[in-house]
Amino acid sequence: MMLLKIAWRNIWRSKTRSAVVIFAIASGLVGGLFASAWMNGMAQQRVVNTFSIETAHIQLHNPKFAENFDVKKTILSTEEKLKEISKIEGVKAVTSRLIISAMAATANKNMGVTVVGIHPKTEKEVFGLYKKIDTANGNFFISKKKNAIVISKALAKELKVRLKSKIILTFQDYNGEITGAAFKVIGIFKTDNSPWDKSHVFVKDIDLRKVLEITKGQSHEIDILLNDYTQASLISSDIKNIYPELLSEDWSEIQPYLSFITEYMDIMMGVFMLIILGALGFGIVNTMLMVILERTKELGMLMAIGMNKKRIFLMIMLETILLALVGAFVGEIISMFLIKYFGRVGINISSLAEGMESVGYSAISYPVLEPYRYIQITILVILTGIIASIYPAIKALKLNPSESIRTL
Amino acid sequence: MSVIQVKNLTKIYSETEVPVHAVNGIDISFDKGEFAAIVGPSGSGKTTLLNMIGGLEHPTSGSVLVNGKDISELSSSKLIDFRLYNIGFVFQAYNLIPVLTAKENVEFIMQLQNWDKTKMDKRTIGILESVGLGDRINSKPNQLSGGQQQRVAVARALASKPQFILADEPTANLDSKSTNQLLEIMEKLNKEENITFIFSTHDQRVVDKARRVITIDDGKVVSDIVKKV
């Protein structure tokens, strides 16, 4: 207790020097934490957007459909399966889709696209694509008009179409015949992933089913939204047991790079913080060496009157850790405010929007850092303090008390 | 009975070009309750002798027996513990811990010895009152005069009731008034607590107060006079 008191008060003996060290630690941590929160926010947005727009949390397919998108390889008795799946604990919503590769043609251009046939009501429960259509750009199948199509802004630009324009979709039907139909654009969406945008168009299940000549009850994909996405692999394996004839994949299997992003961000953040703390550690070592030099006489006196090496070592270590912790505390408080503020208003790097969106990231990102990260950083700072104190403490232990007392 | 017995003590500093014989075969002993001054010109070996008695330096040869135990053979870590439990130090430059109050400074050694809190508080207040600083217990060293700081240092040295106190030029930085006050306090405590005091000094006022005066020169005892009371 006495050692802690001495260590704490010693920090404030040279206020300017301690302030410089605290400022250095605090600014290092603010930089590190804020950058980590920014990257983390971008990655999380990417993951959430992918769930919301592209994959949901679990997908079921006929295993052969997954191989080559053969229109005939369908899931049978879809309605019954949807009902059963919706009863599984942890499942929030479920929908089914028809999926076919097609050629989208206008008077200007032809492009290969994936046509997704959806049930508007349940689709909205599982996916958030309908939120990506602003009011000036139509809607997501609100009207009951036949042969309506929703396409992306990027595709509309390529095909040079607008709302109410017609697009001809040509594809192979269930019987292998080339068929097609004209669809009227009723909505134009825009997500943060421009390559995906260009390759997907949405029509109603009922319209596509008719053209494809697929009977009721068959579908190509069942998409499941869960209450907690971290449970996806667990629930997916339960579903595998219920429907062994189907291929059940959780989000990390559908888009392996999503879990890679999360893990990569973790590693990046760790490396980033280690570099910053390593640099700060050297600064702390330097400061503590100066402290030892200045207090040679005092340390000599402490040894002379009977303070043993263990206690001297502990006193210097405590002082170093406390100094680092004060810096960490200041840095973490500032970081918390900054991350909270920018987490609310977002960081807009619209000048890079095109590049960001071409790799699936939003131009506006919202920094976010989980509370446990602050605890991790605090532990790392304590470790840095411990490591940084070793060399100065060893130096102090080598002092000769009788010589040290006589130093000026 | 002798508290300290110094036998044929020698210290040669051989790091210099010409080896320096700082202490050259000294035999001397101190009884319990003595109030002794070691005097001599600068470089005569006073401080070296005191350091070896206090276990701060290892002798080149000879031995220092404290209550019959040879401390010159102890390892440096055992010597630290020995000093903690047996010796009180008073230094020329006070050497208080600047971040602690007078009370905390006095308590420091007792804390290292794990004294009981109530006992420690009572002893600290009592000893600070004895040195006339009962009203300054919460002052930090920089709020005290040199004389007051040295009185705190004396209180710190005495508080844990060591076997003896070694004071290296304790009055060298003090004015006459403070010196007289300090000497009176030390004399009083020496009598009250029956603790041996050994000074190294140049100061005639200390010599006058001492009941035994040992003069050394060139590392040898030149005279050893016990005054008649």
Short mmCIF file of C-alpha atoms in Angstrom, two decimals, chain A residues 1-3 5-6 9-10 13 297-298 300-309 311 400-403 405-406, chain B residues 47 51 56-57 76 80-81 83-84 89 91 93 95-101 104 108-109 111-112 114 140 156:
data_model
loop_
_atom_site.label_atom_id
_atom_site.label_comp_id
_atom_site.label_asym_id
_atom_site.label_seq_id
_atom_site.Cartn_x
_atom_site.Cartn_y
_atom_site.Cartn_z
CA MET A 1 0.00 0.00 0.00
CA MET A 2 2.82 2.36 0.93
CA LEU A 3 4.63 1.45 -2.28
CA LYS A 5 1.22 5.56 -2.59
CA ILE A 6 4.86 6.42 -3.26
CA ARG A 9 2.89 10.46 -5.93
CA ASN A 10 6.22 10.00 -7.72
CA ARG A 13 6.82 14.94 -9.01
CA LYS A 297 20.41 9.41 -4.23
CA GLU A 298 16.91 8.62 -3.06
CA GLY A 300 20.47 4.67 -2.52
CA MET A 301 18.92 5.96 0.69
CA LEU A 302 15.98 3.53 0.37
CA MET A 303 18.37 0.62 -0.02
CA ALA A 304 20.49 1.87 2.85
CA ILE A 305 17.61 2.06 5.30
CA GLY A 306 16.49 -1.45 4.40
CA MET A 307 14.20 -1.46 1.39
CA ASN A 308 14.96 -4.74 -0.31
CA LYS A 309 15.45 -5.33 -4.02
CA ARG A 311 10.35 -3.79 -3.11
CA ASN A 400 25.42 0.90 -4.78
CA PRO A 401 23.71 2.51 -1.79
CA SER A 402 26.80 4.07 -0.20
CA GLU A 403 27.90 5.63 -3.50
CA ILE A 405 23.76 8.56 -1.27
CA ARG A 406 26.79 10.71 -1.96
CA THR B 47 32.51 7.81 6.50
CA ASN B 51 29.57 2.64 6.10
CA LEU B 56 26.79 -0.37 3.35
CA GLU B 57 30.30 -1.38 2.28
CA SER B 76 24.07 -7.94 0.04
CA ILE B 80 19.56 -5.05 3.50
CA ASP B 81 17.37 -7.01 5.89
CA ARG B 83 20.02 -2.90 8.18
CA LEU B 84 16.22 -2.77 8.17
CA PHE B 89 20.55 5.98 9.50
CA PHE B 91 22.35 11.35 6.57
CA ALA B 93 21.41 15.76 3.41
CA ASN B 95 17.35 12.16 2.57
CA LEU B 96 13.67 12.03 3.35
CA ILE B 97 11.25 10.64 0.78
CA PRO B 98 10.02 13.88 -0.79
CA VAL B 99 6.57 12.62 -1.74
CA LEU B 100 5.70 11.45 1.77
CA THR B 101 4.60 13.56 4.74
CA GLU B 104 4.63 8.79 6.44
CA PHE B 108 8.17 4.04 6.37
CA ILE B 109 10.63 1.68 8.06
CA GLN B 111 5.80 -0.36 7.34
CA LEU B 112 8.67 -2.29 5.80
CA ASN B 114 5.07 -4.85 8.94
CA LYS B 140 5.95 17.28 3.23
CA ARG B 156 12.56 7.91 11.19
#
